[in-house]
PDB file of C-alpha atoms in Angstrom:
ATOM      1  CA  UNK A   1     -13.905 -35.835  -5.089  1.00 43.00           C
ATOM      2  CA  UNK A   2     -11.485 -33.576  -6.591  1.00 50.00           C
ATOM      3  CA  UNK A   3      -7.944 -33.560  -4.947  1.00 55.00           C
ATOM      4  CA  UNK A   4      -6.631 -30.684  -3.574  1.00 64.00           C
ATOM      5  CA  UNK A   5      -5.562 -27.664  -5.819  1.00 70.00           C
ATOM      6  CA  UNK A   6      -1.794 -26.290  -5.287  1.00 82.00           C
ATOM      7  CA  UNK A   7      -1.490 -23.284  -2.736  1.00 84.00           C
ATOM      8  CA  UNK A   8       0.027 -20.833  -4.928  1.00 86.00           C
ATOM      9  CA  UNK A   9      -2.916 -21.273  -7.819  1.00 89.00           C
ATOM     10  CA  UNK A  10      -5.065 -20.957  -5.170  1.00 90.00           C
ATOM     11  CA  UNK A  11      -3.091 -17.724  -4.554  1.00 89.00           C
ATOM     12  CA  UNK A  12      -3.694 -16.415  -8.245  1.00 91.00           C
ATOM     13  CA  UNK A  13      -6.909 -17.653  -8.189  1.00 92.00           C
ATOM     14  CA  UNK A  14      -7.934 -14.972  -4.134  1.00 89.00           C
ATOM     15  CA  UNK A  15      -5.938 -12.779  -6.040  1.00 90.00           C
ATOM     16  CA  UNK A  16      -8.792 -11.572  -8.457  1.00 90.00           C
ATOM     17  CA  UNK A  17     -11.193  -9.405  -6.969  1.00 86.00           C
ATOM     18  CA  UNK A  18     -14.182 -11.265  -8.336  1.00 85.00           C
ATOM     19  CA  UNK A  19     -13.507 -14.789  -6.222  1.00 90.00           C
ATOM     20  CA  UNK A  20     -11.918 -12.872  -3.172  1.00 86.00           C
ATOM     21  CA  UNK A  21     -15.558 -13.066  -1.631  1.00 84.00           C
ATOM     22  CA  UNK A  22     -15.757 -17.441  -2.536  1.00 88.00           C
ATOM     23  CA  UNK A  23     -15.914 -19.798  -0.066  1.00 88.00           C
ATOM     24  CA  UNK A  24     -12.864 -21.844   0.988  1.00 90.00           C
ATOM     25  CA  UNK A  25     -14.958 -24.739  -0.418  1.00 91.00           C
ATOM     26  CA  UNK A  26     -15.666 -23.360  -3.387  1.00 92.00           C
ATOM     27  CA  UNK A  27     -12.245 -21.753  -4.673  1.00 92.00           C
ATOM     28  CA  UNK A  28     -10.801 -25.166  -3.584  1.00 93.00           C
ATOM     29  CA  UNK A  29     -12.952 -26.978  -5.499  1.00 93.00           C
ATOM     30  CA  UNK A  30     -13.083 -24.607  -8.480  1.00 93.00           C
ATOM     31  CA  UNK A  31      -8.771 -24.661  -8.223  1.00 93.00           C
ATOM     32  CA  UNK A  32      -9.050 -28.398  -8.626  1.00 94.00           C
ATOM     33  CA  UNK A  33     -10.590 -27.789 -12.123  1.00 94.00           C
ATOM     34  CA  UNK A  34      -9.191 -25.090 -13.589  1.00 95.00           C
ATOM     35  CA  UNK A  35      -6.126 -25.448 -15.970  1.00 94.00           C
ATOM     36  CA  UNK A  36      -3.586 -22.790 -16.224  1.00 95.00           C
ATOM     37  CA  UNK A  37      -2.702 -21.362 -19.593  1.00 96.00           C
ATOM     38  CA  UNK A  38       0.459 -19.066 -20.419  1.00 97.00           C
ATOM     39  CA  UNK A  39      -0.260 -17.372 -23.802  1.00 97.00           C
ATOM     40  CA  UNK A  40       2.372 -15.359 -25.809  1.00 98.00           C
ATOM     41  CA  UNK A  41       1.502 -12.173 -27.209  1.00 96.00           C
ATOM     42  CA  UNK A  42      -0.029 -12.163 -30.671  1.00 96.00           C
ATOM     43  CA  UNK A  43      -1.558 -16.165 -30.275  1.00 97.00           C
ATOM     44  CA  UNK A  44      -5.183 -16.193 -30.208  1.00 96.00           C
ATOM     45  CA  UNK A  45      -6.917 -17.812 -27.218  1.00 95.00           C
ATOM     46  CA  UNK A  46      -9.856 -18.897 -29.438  1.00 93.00           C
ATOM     47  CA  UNK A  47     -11.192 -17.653 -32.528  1.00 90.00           C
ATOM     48  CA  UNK A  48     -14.512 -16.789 -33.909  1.00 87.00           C
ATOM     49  CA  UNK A  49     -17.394 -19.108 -34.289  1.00 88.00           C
ATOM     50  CA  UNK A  50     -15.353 -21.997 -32.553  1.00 87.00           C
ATOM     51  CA  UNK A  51     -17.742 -23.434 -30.147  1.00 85.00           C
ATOM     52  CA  UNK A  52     -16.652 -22.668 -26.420  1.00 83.00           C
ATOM     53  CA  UNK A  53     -16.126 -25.591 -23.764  1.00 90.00           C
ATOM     54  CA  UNK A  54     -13.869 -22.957 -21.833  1.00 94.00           C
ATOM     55  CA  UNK A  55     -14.399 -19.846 -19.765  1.00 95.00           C
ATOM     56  CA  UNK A  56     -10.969 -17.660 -19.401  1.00 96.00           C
ATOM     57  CA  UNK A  57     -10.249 -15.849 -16.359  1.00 95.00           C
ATOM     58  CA  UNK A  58      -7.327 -13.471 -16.805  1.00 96.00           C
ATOM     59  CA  UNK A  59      -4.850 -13.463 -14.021  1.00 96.00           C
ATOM     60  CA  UNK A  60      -2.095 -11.349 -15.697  1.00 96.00           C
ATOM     61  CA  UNK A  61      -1.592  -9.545 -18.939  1.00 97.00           C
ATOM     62  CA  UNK A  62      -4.033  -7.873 -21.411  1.00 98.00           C
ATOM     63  CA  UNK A  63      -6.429  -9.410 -25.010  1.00 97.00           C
ATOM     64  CA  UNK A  64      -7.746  -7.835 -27.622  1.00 97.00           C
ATOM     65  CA  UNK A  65     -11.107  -8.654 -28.773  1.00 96.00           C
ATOM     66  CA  UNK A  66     -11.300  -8.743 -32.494  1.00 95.00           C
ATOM     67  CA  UNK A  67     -14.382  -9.024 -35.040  1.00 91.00           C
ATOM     68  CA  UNK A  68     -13.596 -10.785 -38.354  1.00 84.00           C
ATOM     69  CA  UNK A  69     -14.575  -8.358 -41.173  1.00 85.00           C
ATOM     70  CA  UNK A  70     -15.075 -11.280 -44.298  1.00 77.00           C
ATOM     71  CA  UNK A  71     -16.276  -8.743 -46.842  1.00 75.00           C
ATOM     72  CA  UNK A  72     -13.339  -6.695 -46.406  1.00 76.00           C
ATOM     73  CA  UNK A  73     -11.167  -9.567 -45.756  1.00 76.00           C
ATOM     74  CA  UNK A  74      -9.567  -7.552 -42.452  1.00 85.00           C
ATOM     75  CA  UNK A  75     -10.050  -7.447 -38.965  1.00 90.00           C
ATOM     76  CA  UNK A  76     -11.455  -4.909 -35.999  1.00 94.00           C
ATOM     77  CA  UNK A  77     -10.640  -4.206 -32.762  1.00 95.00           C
ATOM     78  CA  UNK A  78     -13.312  -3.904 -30.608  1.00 93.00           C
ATOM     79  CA  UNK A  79     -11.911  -4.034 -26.906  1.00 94.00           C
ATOM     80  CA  UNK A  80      -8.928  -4.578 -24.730  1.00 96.00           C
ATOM     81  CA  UNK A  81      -9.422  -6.790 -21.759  1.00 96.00           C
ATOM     82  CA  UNK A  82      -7.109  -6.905 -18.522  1.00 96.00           C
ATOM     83  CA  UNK A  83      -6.566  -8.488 -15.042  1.00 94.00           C
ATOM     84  CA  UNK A  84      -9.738  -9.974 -13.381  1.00 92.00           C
ATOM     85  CA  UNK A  85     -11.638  -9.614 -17.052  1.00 93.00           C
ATOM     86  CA  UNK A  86     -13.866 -12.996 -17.853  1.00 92.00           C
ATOM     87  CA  UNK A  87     -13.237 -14.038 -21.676  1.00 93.00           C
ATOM     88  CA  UNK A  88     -15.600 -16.689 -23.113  1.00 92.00           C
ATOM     89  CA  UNK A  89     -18.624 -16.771 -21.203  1.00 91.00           C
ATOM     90  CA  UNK A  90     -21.278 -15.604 -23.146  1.00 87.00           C
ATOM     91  CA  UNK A  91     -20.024 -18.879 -25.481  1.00 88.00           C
ATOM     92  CA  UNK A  92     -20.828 -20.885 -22.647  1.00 89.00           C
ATOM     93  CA  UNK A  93     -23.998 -19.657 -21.009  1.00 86.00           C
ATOM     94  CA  UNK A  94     -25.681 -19.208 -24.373  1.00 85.00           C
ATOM     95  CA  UNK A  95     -24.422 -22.169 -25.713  1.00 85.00           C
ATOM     96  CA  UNK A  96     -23.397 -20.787 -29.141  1.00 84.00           C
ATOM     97  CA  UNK A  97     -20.284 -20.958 -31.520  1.00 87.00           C
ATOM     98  CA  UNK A  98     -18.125 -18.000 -30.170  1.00 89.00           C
ATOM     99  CA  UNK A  99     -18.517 -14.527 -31.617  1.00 85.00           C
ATOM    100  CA  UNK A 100     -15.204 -12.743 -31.736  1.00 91.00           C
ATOM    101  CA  UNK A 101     -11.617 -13.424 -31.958  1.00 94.00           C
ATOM    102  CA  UNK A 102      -9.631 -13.347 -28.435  1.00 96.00           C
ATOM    103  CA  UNK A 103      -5.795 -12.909 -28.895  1.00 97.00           C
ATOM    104  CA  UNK A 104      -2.970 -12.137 -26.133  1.00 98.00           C
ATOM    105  CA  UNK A 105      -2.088  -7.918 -26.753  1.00 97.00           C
ATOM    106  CA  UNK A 106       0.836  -8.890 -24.563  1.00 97.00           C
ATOM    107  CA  UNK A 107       2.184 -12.307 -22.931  1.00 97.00           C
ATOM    108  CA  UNK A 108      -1.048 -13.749 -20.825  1.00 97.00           C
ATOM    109  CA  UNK A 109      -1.894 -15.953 -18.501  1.00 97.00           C
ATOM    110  CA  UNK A 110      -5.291 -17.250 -17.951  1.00 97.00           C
ATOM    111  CA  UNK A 111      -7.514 -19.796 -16.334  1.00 96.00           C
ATOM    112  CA  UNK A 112      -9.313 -21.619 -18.526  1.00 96.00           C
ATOM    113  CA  UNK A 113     -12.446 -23.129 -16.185  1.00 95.00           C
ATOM    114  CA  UNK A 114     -14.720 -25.580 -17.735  1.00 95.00           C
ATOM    115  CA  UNK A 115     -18.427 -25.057 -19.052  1.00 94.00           C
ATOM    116  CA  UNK A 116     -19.701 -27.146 -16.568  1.00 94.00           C
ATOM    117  CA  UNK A 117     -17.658 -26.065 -13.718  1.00 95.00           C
ATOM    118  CA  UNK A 118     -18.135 -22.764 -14.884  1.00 93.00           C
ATOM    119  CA  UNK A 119     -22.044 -23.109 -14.454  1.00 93.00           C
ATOM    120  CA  UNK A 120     -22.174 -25.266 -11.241  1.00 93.00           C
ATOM    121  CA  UNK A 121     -20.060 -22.099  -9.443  1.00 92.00           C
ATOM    122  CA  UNK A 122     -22.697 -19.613 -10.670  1.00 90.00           C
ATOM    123  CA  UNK A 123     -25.207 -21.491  -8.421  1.00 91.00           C
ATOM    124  CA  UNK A 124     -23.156 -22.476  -5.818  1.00 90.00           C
ATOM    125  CA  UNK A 125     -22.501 -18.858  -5.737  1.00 91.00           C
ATOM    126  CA  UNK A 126     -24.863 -16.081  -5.561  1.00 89.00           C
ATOM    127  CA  UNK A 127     -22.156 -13.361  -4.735  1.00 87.00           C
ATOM    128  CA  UNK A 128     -20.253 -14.278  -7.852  1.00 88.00           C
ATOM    129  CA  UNK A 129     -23.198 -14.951 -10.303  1.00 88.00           C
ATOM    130  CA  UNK A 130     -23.781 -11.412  -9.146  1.00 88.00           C
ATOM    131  CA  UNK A 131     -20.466  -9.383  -9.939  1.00 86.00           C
ATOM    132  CA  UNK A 132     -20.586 -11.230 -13.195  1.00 86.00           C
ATOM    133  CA  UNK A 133     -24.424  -9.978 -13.898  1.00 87.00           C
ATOM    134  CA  UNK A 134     -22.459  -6.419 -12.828  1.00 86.00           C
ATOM    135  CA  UNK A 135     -19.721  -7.417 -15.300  1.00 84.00           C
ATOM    136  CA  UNK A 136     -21.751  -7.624 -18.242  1.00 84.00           C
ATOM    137  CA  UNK A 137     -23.736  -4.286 -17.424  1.00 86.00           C
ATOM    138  CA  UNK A 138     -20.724  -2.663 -17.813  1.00 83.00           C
ATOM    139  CA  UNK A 139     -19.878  -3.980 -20.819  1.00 81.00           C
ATOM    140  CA  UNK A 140     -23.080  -3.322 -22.171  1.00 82.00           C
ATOM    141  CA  UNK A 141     -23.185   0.549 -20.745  1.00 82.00           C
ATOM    142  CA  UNK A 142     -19.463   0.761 -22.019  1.00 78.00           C
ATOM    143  CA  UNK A 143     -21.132  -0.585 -25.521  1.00 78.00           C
ATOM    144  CA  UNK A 144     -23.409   2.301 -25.367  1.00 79.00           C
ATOM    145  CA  UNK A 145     -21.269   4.996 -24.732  1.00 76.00           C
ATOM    146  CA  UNK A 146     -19.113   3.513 -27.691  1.00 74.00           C
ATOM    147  CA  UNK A 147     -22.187   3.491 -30.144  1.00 72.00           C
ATOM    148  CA  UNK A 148     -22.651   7.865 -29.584  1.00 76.00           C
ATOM    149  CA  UNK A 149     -18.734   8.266 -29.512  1.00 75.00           C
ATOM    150  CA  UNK A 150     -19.392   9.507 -33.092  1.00 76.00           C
ATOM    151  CA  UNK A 151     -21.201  12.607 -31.786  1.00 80.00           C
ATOM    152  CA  UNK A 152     -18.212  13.319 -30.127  1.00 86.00           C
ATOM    153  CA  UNK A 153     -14.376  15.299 -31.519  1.00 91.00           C
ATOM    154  CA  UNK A 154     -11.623  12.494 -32.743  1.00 93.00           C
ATOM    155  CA  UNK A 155      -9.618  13.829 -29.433  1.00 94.00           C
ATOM    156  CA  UNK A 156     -12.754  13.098 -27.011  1.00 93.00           C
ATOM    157  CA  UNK A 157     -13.079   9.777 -28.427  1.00 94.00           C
ATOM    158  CA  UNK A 158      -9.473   8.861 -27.772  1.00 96.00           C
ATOM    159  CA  UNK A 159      -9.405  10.343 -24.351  1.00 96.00           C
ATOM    160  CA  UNK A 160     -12.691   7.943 -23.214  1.00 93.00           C
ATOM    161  CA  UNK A 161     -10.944   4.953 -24.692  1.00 95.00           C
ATOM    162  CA  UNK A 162      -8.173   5.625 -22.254  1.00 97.00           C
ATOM    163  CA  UNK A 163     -10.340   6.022 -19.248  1.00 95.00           C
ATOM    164  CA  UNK A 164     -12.565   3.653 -20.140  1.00 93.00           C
ATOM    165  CA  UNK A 165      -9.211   1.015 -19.818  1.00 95.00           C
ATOM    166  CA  UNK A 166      -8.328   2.910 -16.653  1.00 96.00           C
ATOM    167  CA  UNK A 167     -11.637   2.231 -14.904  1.00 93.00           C
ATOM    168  CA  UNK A 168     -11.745  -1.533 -15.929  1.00 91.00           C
ATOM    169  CA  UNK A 169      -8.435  -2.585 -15.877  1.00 94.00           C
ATOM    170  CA  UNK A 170      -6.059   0.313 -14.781  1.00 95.00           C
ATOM    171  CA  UNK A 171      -3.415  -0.409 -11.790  1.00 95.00           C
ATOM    172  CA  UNK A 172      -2.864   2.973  -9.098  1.00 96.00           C
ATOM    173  CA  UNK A 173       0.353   3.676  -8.627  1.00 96.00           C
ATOM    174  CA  UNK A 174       1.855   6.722  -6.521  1.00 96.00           C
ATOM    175  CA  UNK A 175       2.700   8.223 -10.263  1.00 95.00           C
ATOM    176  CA  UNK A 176      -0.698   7.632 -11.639  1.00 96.00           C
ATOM    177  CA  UNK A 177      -3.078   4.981 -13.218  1.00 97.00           C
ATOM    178  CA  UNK A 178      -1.171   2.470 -15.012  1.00 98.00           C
ATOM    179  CA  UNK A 179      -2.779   0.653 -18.158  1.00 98.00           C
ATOM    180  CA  UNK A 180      -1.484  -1.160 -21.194  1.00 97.00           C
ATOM    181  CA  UNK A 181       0.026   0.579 -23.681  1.00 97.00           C
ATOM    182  CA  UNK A 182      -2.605   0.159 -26.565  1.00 96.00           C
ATOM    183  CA  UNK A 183      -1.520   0.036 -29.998  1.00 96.00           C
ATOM    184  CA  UNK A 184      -2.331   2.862 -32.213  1.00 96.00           C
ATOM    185  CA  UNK A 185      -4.259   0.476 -34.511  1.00 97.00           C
ATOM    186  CA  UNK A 186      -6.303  -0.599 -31.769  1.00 97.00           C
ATOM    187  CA  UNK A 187      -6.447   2.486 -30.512  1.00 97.00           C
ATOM    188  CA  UNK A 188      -8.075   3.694 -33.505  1.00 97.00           C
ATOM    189  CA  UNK A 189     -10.350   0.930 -34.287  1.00 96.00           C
ATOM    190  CA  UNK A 190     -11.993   1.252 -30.021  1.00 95.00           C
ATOM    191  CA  UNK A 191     -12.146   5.024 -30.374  1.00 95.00           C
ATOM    192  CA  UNK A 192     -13.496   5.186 -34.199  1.00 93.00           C
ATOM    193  CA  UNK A 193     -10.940   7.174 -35.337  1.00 96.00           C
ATOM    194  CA  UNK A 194      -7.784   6.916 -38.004  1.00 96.00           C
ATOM    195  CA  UNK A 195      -4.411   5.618 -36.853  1.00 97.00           C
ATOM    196  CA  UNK A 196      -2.877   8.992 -37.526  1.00 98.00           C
ATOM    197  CA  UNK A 197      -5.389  10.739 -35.323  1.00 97.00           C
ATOM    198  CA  UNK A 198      -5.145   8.097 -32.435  1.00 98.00           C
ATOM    199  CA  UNK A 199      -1.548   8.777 -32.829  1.00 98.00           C
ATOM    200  CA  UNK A 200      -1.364  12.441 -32.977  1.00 98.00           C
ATOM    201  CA  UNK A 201      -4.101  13.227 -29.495  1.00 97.00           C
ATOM    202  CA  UNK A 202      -1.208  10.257 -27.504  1.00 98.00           C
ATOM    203  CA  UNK A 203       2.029  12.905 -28.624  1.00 97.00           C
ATOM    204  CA  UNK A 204       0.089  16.335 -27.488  1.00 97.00           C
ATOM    205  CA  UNK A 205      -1.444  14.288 -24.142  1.00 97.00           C
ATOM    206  CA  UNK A 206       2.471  13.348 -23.879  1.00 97.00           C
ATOM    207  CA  UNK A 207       3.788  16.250 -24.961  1.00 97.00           C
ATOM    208  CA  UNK A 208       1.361  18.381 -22.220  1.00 96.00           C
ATOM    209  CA  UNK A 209       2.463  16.059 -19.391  1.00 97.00           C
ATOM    210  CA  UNK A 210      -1.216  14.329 -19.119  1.00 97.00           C
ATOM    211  CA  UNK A 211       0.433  10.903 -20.286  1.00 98.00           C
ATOM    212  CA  UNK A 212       3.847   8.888 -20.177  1.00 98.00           C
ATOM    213  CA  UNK A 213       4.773   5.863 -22.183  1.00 97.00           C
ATOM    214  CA  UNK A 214       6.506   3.102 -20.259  1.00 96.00           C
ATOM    215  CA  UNK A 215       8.027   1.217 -23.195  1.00 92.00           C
ATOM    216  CA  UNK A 216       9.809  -1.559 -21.046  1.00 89.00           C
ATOM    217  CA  UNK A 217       6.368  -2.442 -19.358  1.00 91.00           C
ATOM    218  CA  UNK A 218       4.382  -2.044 -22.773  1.00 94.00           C
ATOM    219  CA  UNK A 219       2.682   0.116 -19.905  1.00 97.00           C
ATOM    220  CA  UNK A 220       1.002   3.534 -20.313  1.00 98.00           C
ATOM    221  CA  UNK A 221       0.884   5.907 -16.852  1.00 98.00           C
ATOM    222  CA  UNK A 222      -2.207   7.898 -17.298  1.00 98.00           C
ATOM    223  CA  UNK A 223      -0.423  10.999 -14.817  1.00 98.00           C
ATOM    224  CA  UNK A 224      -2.984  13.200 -14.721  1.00 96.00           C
ATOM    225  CA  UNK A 225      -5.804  11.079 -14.593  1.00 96.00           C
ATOM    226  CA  UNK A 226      -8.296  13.191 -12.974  1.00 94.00           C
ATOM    227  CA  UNK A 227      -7.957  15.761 -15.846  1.00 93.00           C
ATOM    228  CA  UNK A 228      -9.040  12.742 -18.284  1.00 95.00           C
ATOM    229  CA  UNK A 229     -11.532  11.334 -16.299  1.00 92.00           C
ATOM    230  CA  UNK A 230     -12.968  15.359 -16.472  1.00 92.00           C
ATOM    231  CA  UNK A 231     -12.689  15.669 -20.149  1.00 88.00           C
ATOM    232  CA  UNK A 232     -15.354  12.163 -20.635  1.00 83.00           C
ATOM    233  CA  UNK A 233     -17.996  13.906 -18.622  1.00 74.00           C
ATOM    234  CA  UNK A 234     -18.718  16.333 -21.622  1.00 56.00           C
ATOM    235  CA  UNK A 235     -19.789  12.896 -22.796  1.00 49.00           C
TER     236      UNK A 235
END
């Protein structure tokens, strides 16, 4: 049997929403597996078509998810992950080289769970094999939304990216919802628009008090929030 996993991973580990609900058996036993990973921003946490042995949980920072375009010899951005965000698992569950690039946005720190551990927990636990089913229907409802973003204006697009992040990943604070700061690139590529454009709708959303750059947090405080969240329902 598996010794004992420290208190204060097992702290990190209660800390995420999705294994609040395990059993004190089960986070024990899934602490005593789990190996701790501190990432600096811009290293990749795997790369495409690698074969995955590893799920990620992240515990604190943001990713970018990446596609490799060959022909153009460049790269895409196709989503920013945060807190509580699984990274790796459809690798694992379909057994299958993996299919994007993962790299730290800012410094990261995950928990990389084995395959098999990984597996076992999904059913030992029902409740969890469940929020990640609900995990993946969003990602797939959030894919889409993405896919008819081009019947929508440049500014629309931009302003659903930014919700979108708030609803998955975003932090309330008394001054607002509290995301990364995404970078304009990134921006761009998510909301299918040019760098300038991406760009140009964060200055007049600044500029009209919606938004507020936190540069020392690589943070972005989403003020008015509501208004945003408003503006995507014309979606």
């Amino acid at each position: 049997m598996a010794s004992d996993a420290p208190v204060a991973l097992l702290s990190e580990l209660k800390a995420v929403p999705m294994l609040a609900e395990l059993s004190a058996t089960s986070l024990q036993w899934l602490g005593s597996q789990v190996k701790l990973r501190d990432i600096p921003a811009g290293q990749a946490l795997f790369m495409q078509d690698a074969w995955g042995s590893v799920v990620y949980l992240i515990l604190a920072g943001w990713a970018k998810v990446r596609r490799a375009l060959r022909a153009q010899d460049s790269t895409k951005t196709l989503a920013l992950l945060g807190p509580g965000a699984w990274v790796g698992e459809m690798a694992v569950l379909d057994e299958a080289p993996r299919s994007r690039d993962v790299l730290a946005l800012t410094p990261l720190r995950v928990a990389g769970i084995p395959a098999a551990t990984f597996k076992a927990l999904m059913l030992q636990e029902p409740q969890l094999c469940y929020q990640l089913a609900c995990s993946l229907s969003r990602r797939l409802r959030l894919a889409n939304l993405q896919a008819d973003l081009d019947q929508q204006s440049p500014p629309l697009r931009v302003v659903h990216t930014l919700v979108q992040l708030a609803e998955a990943f975003g932090e309330k604070t008394p001054q607002g919802m509290r995301i990364v700061y995404p970078p304009p690139q990134d921006l761009a590529d998510i909301s299918q628009v040019s760098r300038e454009t991406a760009l140009a709708v964060l200055s007049r959303l600044q500029q009209q008090g919606v938004i507020q750059p936190l540069p020392e947090q690589q943070s972005l405080l989403l003020i008015q929030y509501a208004k945003l969240l408003e503006a995507t329902r014309l979606l």
